[in-house]
Coordinates of N, CA and C and ligand atoms in Angstrom, one line a residue:
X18 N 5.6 21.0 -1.0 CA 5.9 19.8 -1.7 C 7.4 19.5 -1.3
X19 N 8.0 17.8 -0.8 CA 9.3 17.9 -0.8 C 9.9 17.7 -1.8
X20 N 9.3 16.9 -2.7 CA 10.0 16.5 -3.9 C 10.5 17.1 -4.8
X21 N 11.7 18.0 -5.1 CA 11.7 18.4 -6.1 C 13.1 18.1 -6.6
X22 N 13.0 18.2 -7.9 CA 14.1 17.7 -8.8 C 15.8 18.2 -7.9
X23 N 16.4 17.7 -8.1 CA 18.0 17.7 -7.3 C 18.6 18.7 -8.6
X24 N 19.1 19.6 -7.8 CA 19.6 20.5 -9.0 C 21.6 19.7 -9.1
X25 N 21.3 20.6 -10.7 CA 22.6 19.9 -11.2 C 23.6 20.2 -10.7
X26 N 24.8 19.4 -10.7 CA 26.4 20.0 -10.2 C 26.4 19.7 -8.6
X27 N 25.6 19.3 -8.4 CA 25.6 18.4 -6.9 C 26.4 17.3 -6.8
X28 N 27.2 17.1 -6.2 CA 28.1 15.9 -5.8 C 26.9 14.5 -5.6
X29 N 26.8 13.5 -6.0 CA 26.4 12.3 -5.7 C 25.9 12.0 -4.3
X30 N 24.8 11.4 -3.8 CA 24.8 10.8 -2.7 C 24.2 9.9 -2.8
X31 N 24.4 9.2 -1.7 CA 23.9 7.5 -1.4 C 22.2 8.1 -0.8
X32 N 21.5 7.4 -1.8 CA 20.3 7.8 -1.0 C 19.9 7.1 -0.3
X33 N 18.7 7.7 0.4 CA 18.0 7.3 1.5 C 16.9 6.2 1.3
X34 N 17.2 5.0 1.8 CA 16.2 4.0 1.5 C 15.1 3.6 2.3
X35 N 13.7 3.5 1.8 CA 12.9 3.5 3.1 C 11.7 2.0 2.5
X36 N 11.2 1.9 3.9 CA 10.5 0.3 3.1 C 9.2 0.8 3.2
X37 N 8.2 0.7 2.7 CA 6.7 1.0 2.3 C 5.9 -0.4 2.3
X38 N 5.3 -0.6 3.1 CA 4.1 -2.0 2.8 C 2.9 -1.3 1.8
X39 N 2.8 -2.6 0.9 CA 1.4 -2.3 0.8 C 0.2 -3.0 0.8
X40 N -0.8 -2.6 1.6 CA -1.4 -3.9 2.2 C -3.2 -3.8 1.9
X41 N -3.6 -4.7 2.4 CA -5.3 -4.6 2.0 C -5.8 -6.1 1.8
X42 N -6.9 -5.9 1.5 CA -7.8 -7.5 1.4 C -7.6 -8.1 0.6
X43 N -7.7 -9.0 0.6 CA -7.8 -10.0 -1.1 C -8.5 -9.8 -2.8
X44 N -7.5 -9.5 -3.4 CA -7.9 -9.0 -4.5 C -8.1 -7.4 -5.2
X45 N -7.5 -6.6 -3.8 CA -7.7 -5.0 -3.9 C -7.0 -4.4 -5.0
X46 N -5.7 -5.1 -5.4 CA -4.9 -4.5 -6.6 C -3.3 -4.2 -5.7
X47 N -3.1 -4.7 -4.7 CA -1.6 -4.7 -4.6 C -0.5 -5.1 -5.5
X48 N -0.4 -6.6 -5.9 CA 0.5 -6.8 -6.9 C 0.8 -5.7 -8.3
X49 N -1.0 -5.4 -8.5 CA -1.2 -4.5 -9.5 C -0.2 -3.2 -9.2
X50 N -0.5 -2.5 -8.1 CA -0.1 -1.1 -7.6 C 1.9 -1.5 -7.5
X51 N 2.1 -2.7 -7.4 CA 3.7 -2.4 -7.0 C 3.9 -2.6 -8.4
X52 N 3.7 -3.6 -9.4 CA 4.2 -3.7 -10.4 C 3.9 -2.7 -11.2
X53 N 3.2 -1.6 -11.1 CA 3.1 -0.7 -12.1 C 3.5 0.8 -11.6
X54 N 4.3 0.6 -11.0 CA 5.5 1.6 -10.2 C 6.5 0.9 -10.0
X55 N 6.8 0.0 -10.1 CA 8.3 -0.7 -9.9 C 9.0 0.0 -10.8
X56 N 10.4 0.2 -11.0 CA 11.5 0.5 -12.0 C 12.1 -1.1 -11.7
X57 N 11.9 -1.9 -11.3 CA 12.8 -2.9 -11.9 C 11.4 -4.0 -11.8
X58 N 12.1 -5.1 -12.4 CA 10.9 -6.2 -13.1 C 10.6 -7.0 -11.0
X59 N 9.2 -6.8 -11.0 CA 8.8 -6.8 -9.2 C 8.9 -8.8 -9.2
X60 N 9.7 -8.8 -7.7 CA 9.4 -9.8 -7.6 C 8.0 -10.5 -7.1
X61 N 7.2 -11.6 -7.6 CA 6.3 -12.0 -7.5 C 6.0 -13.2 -6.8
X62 N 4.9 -13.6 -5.9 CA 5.0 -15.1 -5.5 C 3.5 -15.0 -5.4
X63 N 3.2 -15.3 -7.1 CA 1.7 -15.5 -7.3 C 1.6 -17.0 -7.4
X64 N 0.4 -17.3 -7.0 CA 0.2 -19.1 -7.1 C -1.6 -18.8 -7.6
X65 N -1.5 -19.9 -8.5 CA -3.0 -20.1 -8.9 C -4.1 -20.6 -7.7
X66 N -5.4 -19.8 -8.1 CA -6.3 -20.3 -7.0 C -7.2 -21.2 -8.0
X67 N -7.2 -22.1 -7.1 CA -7.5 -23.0 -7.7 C -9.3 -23.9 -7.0
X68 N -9.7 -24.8 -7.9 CA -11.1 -25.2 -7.2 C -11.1 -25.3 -6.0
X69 N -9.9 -26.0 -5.5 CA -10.0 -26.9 -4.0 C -10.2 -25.5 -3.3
X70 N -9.3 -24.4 -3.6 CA -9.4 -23.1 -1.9 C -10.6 -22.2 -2.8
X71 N -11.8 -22.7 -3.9 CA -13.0 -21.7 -3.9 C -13.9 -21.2 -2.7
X72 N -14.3 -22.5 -1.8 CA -15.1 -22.0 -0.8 C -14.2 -20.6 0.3
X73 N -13.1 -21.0 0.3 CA -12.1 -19.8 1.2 C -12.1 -18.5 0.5
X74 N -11.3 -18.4 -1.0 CA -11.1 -17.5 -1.9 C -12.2 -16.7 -2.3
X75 N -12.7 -16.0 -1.8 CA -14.0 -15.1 -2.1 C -13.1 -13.9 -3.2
X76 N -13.6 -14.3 -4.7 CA -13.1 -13.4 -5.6 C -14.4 -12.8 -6.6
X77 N -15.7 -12.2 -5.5 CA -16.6 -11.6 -6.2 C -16.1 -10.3 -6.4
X78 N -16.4 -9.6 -7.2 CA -15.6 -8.5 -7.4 C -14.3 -8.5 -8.7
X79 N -13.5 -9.6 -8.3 CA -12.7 -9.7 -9.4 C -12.6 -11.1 -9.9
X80 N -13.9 -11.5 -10.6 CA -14.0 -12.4 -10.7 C -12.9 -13.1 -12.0
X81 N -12.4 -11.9 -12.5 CA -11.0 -12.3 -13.7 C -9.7 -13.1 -13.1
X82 N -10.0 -12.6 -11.7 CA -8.9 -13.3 -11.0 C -8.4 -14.4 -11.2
X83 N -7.3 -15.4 -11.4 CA -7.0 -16.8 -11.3 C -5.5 -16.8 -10.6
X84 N -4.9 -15.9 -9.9 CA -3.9 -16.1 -9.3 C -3.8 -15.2 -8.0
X85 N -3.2 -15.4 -7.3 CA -3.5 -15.0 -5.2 C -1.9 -14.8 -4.6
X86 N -1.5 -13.8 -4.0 CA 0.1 -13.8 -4.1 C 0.2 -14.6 -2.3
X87 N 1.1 -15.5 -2.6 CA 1.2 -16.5 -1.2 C 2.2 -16.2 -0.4
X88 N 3.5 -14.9 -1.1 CA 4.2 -14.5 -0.1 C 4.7 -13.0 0.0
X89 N 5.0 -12.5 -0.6 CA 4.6 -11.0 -0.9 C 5.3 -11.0 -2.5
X90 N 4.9 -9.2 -2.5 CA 5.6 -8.6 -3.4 C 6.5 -7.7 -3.7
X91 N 7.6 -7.2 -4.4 CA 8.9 -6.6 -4.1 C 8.9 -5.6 -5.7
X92 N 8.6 -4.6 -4.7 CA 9.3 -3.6 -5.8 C 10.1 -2.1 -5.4
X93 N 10.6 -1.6 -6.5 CA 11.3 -0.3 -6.0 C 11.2 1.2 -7.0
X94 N 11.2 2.1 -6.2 CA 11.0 3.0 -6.9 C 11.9 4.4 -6.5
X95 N 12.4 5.0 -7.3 CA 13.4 6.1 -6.7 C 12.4 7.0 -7.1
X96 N 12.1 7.7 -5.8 CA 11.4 9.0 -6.1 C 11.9 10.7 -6.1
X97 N 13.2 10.5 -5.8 CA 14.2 11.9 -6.2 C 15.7 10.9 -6.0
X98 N 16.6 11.5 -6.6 CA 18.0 10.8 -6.8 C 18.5 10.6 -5.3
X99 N 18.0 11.1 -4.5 CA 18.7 10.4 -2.8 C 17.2 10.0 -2.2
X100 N 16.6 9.8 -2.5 CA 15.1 9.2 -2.4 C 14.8 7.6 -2.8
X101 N 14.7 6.8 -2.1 CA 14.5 5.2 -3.0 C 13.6 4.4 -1.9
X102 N 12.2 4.3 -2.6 CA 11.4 3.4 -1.8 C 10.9 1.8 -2.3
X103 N 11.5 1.2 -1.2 CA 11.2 0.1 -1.4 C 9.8 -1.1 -1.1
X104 N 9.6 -1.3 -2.2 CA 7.7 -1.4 -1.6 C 7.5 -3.3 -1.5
X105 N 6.7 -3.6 -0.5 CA 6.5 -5.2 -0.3 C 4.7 -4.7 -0.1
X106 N 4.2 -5.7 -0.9 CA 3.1 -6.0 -1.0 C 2.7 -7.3 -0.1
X107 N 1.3 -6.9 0.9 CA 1.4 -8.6 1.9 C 0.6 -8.9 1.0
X108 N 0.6 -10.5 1.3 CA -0.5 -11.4 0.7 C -1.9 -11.0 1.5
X109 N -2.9 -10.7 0.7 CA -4.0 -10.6 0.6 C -5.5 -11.3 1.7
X110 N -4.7 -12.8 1.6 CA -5.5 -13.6 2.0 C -5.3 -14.2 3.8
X111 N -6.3 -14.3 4.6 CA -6.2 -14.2 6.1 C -4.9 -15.3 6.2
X112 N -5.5 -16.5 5.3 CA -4.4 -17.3 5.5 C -2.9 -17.4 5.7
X113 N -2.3 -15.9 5.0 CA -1.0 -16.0 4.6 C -0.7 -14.6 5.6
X114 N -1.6 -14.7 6.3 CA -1.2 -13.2 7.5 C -0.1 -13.5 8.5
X115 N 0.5 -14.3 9.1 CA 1.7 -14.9 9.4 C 2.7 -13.9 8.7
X116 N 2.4 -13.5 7.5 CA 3.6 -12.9 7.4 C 3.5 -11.4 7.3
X117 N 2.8 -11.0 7.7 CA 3.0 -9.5 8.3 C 3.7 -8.9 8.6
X118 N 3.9 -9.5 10.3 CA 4.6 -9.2 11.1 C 6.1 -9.4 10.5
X119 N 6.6 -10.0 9.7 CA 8.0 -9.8 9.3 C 8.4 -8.8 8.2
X120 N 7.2 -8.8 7.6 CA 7.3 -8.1 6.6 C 6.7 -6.2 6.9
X121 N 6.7 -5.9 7.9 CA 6.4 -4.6 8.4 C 7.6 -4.2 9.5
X122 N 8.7 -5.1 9.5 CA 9.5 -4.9 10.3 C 10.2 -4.0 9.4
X123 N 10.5 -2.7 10.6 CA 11.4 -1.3 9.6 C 10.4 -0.5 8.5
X124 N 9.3 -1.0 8.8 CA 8.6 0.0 7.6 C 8.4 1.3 8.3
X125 N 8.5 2.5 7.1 CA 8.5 3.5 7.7 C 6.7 3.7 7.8
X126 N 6.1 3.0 6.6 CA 4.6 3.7 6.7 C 3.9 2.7 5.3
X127 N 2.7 2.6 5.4 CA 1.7 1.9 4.6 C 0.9 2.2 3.7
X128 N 0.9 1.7 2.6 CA -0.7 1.9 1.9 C -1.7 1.1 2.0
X129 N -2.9 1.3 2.6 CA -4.2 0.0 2.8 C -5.0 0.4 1.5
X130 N -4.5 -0.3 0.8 CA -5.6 -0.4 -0.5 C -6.6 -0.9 -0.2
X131 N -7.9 -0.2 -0.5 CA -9.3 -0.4 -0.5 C -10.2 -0.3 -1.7
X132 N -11.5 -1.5 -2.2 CA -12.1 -1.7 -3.1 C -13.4 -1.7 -2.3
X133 N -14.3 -0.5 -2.9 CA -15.4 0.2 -2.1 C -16.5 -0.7 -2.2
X134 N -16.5 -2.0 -3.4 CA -17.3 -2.8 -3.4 C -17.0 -3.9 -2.5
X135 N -15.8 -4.0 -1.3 CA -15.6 -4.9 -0.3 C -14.8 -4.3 0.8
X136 N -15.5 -3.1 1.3 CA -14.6 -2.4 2.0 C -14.1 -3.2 3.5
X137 N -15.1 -3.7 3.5 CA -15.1 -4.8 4.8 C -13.5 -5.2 4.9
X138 N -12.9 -5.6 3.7 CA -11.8 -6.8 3.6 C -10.6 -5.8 3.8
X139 N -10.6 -4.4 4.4 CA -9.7 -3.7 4.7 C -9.3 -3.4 6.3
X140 N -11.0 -3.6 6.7 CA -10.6 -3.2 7.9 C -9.4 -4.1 9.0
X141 N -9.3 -5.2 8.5 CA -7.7 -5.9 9.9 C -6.6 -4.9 8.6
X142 N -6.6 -5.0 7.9 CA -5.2 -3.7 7.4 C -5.1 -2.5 8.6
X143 N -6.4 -1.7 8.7 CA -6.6 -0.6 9.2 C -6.2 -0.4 10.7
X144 N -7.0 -1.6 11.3 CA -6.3 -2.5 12.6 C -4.9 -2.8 13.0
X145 N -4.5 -3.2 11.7 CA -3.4 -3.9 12.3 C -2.4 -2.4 12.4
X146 N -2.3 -1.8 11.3 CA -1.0 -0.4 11.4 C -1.9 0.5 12.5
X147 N -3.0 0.4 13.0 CA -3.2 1.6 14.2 C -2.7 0.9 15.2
X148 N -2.5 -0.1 15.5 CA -2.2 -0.9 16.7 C -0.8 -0.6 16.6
X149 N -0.1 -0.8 15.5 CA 1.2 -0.6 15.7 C 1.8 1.0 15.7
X150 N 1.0 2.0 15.4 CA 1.0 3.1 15.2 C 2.3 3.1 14.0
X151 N 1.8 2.3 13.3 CA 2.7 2.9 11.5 C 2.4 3.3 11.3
X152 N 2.3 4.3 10.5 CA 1.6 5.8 9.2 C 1.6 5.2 8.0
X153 N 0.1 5.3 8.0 CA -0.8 4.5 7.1 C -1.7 5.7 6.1
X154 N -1.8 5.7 4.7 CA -2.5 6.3 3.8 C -3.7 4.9 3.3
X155 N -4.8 5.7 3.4 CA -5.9 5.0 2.7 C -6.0 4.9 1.2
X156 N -5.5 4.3 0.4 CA -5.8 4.3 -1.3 C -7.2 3.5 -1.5
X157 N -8.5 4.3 -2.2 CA -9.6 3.4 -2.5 C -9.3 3.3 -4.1
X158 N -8.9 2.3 -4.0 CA -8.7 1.8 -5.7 C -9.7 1.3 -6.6
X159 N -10.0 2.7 -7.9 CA -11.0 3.3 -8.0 C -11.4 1.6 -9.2
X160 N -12.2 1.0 -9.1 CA -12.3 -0.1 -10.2 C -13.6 -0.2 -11.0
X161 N -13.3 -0.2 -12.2 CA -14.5 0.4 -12.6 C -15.9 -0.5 -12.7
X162 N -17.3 0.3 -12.5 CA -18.4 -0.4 -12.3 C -18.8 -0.3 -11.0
X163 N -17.8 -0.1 -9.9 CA -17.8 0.2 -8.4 C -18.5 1.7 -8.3
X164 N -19.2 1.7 -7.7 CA -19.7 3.0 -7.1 C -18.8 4.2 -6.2
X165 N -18.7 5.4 -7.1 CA -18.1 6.0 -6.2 C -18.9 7.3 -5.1
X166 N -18.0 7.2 -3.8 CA -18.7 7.7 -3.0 C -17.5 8.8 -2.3
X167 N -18.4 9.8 -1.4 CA -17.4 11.0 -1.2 C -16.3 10.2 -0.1
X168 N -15.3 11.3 -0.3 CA -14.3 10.9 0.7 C -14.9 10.8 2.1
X169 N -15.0 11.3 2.0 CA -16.0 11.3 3.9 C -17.3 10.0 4.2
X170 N -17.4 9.7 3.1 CA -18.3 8.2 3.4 C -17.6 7.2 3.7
X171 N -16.0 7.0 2.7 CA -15.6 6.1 3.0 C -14.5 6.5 4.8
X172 N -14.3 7.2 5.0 CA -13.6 8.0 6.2 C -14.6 7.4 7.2
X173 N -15.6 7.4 6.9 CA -16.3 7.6 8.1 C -16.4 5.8 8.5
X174 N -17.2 5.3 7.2 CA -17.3 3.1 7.0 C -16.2 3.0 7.7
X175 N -14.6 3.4 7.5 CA -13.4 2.9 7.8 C -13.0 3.3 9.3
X176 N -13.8 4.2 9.8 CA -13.6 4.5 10.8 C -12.4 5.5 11.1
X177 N -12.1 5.8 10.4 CA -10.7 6.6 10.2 C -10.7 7.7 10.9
X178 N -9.3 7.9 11.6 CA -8.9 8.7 12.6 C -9.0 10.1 11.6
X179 N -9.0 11.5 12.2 CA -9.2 12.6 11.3 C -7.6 12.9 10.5
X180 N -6.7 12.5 10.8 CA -5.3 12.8 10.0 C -5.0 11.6 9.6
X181 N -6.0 10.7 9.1 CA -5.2 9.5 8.3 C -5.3 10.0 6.6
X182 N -4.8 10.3 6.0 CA -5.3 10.8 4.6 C -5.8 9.5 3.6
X183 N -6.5 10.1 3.0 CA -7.5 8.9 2.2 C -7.4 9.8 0.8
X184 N -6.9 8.7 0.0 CA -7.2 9.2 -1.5 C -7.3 8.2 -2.5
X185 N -8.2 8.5 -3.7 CA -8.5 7.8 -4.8 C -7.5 7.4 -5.5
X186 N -7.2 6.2 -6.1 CA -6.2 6.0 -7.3 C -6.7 4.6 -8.4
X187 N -5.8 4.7 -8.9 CA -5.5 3.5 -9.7 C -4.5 2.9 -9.9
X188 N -4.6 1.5 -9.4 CA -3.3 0.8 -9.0 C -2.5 0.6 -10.0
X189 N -3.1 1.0 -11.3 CA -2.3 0.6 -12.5 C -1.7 1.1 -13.4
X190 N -2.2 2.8 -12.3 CA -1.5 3.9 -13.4 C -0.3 4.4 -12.3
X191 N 0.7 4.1 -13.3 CA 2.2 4.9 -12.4 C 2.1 6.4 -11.6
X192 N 1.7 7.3 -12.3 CA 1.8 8.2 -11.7 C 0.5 8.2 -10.6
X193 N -0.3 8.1 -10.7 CA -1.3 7.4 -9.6 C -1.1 6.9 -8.5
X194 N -0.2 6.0 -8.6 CA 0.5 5.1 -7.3 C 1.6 5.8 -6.8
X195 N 2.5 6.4 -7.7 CA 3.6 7.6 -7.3 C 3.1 8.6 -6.3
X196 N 1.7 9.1 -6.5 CA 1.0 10.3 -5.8 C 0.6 9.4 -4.3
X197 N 0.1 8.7 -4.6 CA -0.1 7.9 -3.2 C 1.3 7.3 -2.4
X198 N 2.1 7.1 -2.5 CA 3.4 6.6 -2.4 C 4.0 8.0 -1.8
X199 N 4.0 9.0 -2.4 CA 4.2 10.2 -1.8 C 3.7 10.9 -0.7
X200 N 2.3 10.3 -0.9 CA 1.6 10.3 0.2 C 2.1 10.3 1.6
X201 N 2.3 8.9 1.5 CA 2.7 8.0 2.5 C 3.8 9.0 3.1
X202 N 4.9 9.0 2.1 CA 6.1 9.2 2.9 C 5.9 10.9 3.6
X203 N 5.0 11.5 3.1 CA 5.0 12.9 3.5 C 4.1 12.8 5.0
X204 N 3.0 11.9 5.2 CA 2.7 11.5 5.8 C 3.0 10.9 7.6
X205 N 4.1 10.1 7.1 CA 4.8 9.8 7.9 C 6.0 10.4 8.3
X206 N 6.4 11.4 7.5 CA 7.1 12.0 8.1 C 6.6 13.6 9.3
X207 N 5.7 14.0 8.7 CA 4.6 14.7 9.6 C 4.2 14.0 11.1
X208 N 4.2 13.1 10.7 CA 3.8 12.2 12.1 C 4.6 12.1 12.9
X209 N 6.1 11.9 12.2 CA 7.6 11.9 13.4 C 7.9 13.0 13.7
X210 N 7.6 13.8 12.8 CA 7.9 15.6 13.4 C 6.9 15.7 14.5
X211 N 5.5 15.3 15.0 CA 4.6 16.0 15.9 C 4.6 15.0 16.7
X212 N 5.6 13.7 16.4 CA 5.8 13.3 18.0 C 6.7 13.5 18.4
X213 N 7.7 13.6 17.7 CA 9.1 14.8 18.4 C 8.9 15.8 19.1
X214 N 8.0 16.8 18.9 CA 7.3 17.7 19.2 C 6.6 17.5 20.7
X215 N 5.9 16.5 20.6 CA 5.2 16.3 22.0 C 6.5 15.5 22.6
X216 N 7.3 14.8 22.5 CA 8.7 14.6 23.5 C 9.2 15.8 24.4
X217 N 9.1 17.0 23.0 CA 10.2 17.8 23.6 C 9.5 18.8 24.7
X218 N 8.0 19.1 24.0 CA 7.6 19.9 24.7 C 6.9 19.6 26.1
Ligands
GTP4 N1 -10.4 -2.3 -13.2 C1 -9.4 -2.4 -12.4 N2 -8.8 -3.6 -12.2 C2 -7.8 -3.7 -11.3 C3 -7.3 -2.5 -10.7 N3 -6.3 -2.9 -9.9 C4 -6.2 -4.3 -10.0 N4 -7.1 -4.7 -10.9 C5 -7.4 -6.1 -11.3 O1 -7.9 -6.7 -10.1 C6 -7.4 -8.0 -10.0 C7 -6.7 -8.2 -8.6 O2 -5.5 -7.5 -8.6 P1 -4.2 -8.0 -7.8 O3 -3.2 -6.9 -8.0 O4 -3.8 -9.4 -8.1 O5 -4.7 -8.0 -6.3 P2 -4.0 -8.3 -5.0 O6 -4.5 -7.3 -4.0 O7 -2.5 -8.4 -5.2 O8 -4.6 -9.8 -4.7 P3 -4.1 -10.8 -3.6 O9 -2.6 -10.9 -3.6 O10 -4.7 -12.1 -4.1 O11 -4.7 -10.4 -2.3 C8 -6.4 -8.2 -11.2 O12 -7.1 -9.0 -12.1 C9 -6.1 -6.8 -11.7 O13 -5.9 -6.8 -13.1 C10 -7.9 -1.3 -11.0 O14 -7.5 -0.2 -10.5 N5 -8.9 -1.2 -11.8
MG5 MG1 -1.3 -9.9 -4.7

């Protein structure tokens, strides 16, 4: 484990800031997942969906839904005192995919949140960070009433490479999203160590 508490009587340091997407289909629980890990109040750019975008807005599944984020989301989280991740959530919907690409600039690595009753709506997430070879963790965000299936079912639907890690959560429980978030960064750093690795050797 890297994380462990910074022992006392240590001089101060400026920590280490890293940016985290978190990405997935429409309606998977990103806003959910940043705002319930944020330490500060997340910035939001929810807009109501409204009759006119129903035929587009396919919100089976969460049908509670009445709001769609149209530009991302911002939150932050210190995960050891020289540790600080900074998380942007993309908009959901194909329409607002334009902003991706700005918003993945300098990320060190990803969450593709997945909802097993529309797994479909993950796969351009899964596409887009293998194309760019960013280090990506699969979160299936467990919602209840949804069927759950072994990790290797969904591994396999998603097509997933054998070292992409895939795990269960809930976007709404802090320490939940913390473990996935952790994920990520442990992740991605494994991945720059074993391409350093093949440079050198
Ligand atoms: N039961 C349950 N509901 C959830 C969970 N995560 C999110 N929700 C609900 O699902 C709905 C969609 O969540 P959002 O966080 O807005 O999803 P999103 O991925 O940001 O959606 P877009 O930005 O529109 O793509 C909301 O009504 C949440 O309250 C979960 O883990 N379990
Ligand atoms: Mg959202």
């Amino acid at each position: 484990m890297i994380f462990g508490r910074s022992q006392r009587g240590k001089p101060p340091v400026e920590p280490v800031t890293l940016k985290i997407l978190v990405a997935g289909g429409f309606g998977v629980g990103k806003t959910t997942l940043v705002g319930a890990v944020s330490e500060i109040r997340p910035l939001r750019t929810e807009e109501l969906l409204t009759e006119a975008g129903r035929p587009v807005d396919d919100v089976s599944g969460v049908e509670g839904k009445n709001t769609t984020t149209v530009a991302m989301d911002f939150g932050r989280i210190t995960l050891r005192d020289d540790l600080v991740l900074y998380l942007f959530g993309t908009p959901g919907q194909e329409r607002f995919w334009f902003m991706w690409d700005e918003l993945s600039e300098g990320a060190l690595g990803a969450v593709v949140l997945a909802d097993t009753r529309r797994l479909e709506d993950c796969f351009a997430a899964v596409d887009y960070f293998e194309r760019r070879s960013i280090p990506f963790v699969v979160g299936v965000n467990c919602f209840e009433g949804a069927a759950r299936y072994p990790a290797e079912t969904v591994r396999q639907a998603l097509d997933l490479d054998a070292d992409v890690p895939l795990v269960t959560c809930d976007a709404r429980d802090r320490e939940s999203v913390k473990d996935v978030l952790i994920g990520v960064v442990e992740h991605a750093m494994t991945q720059a160590a074993d391409r350093r690795r093949t440079v050198t050797t």
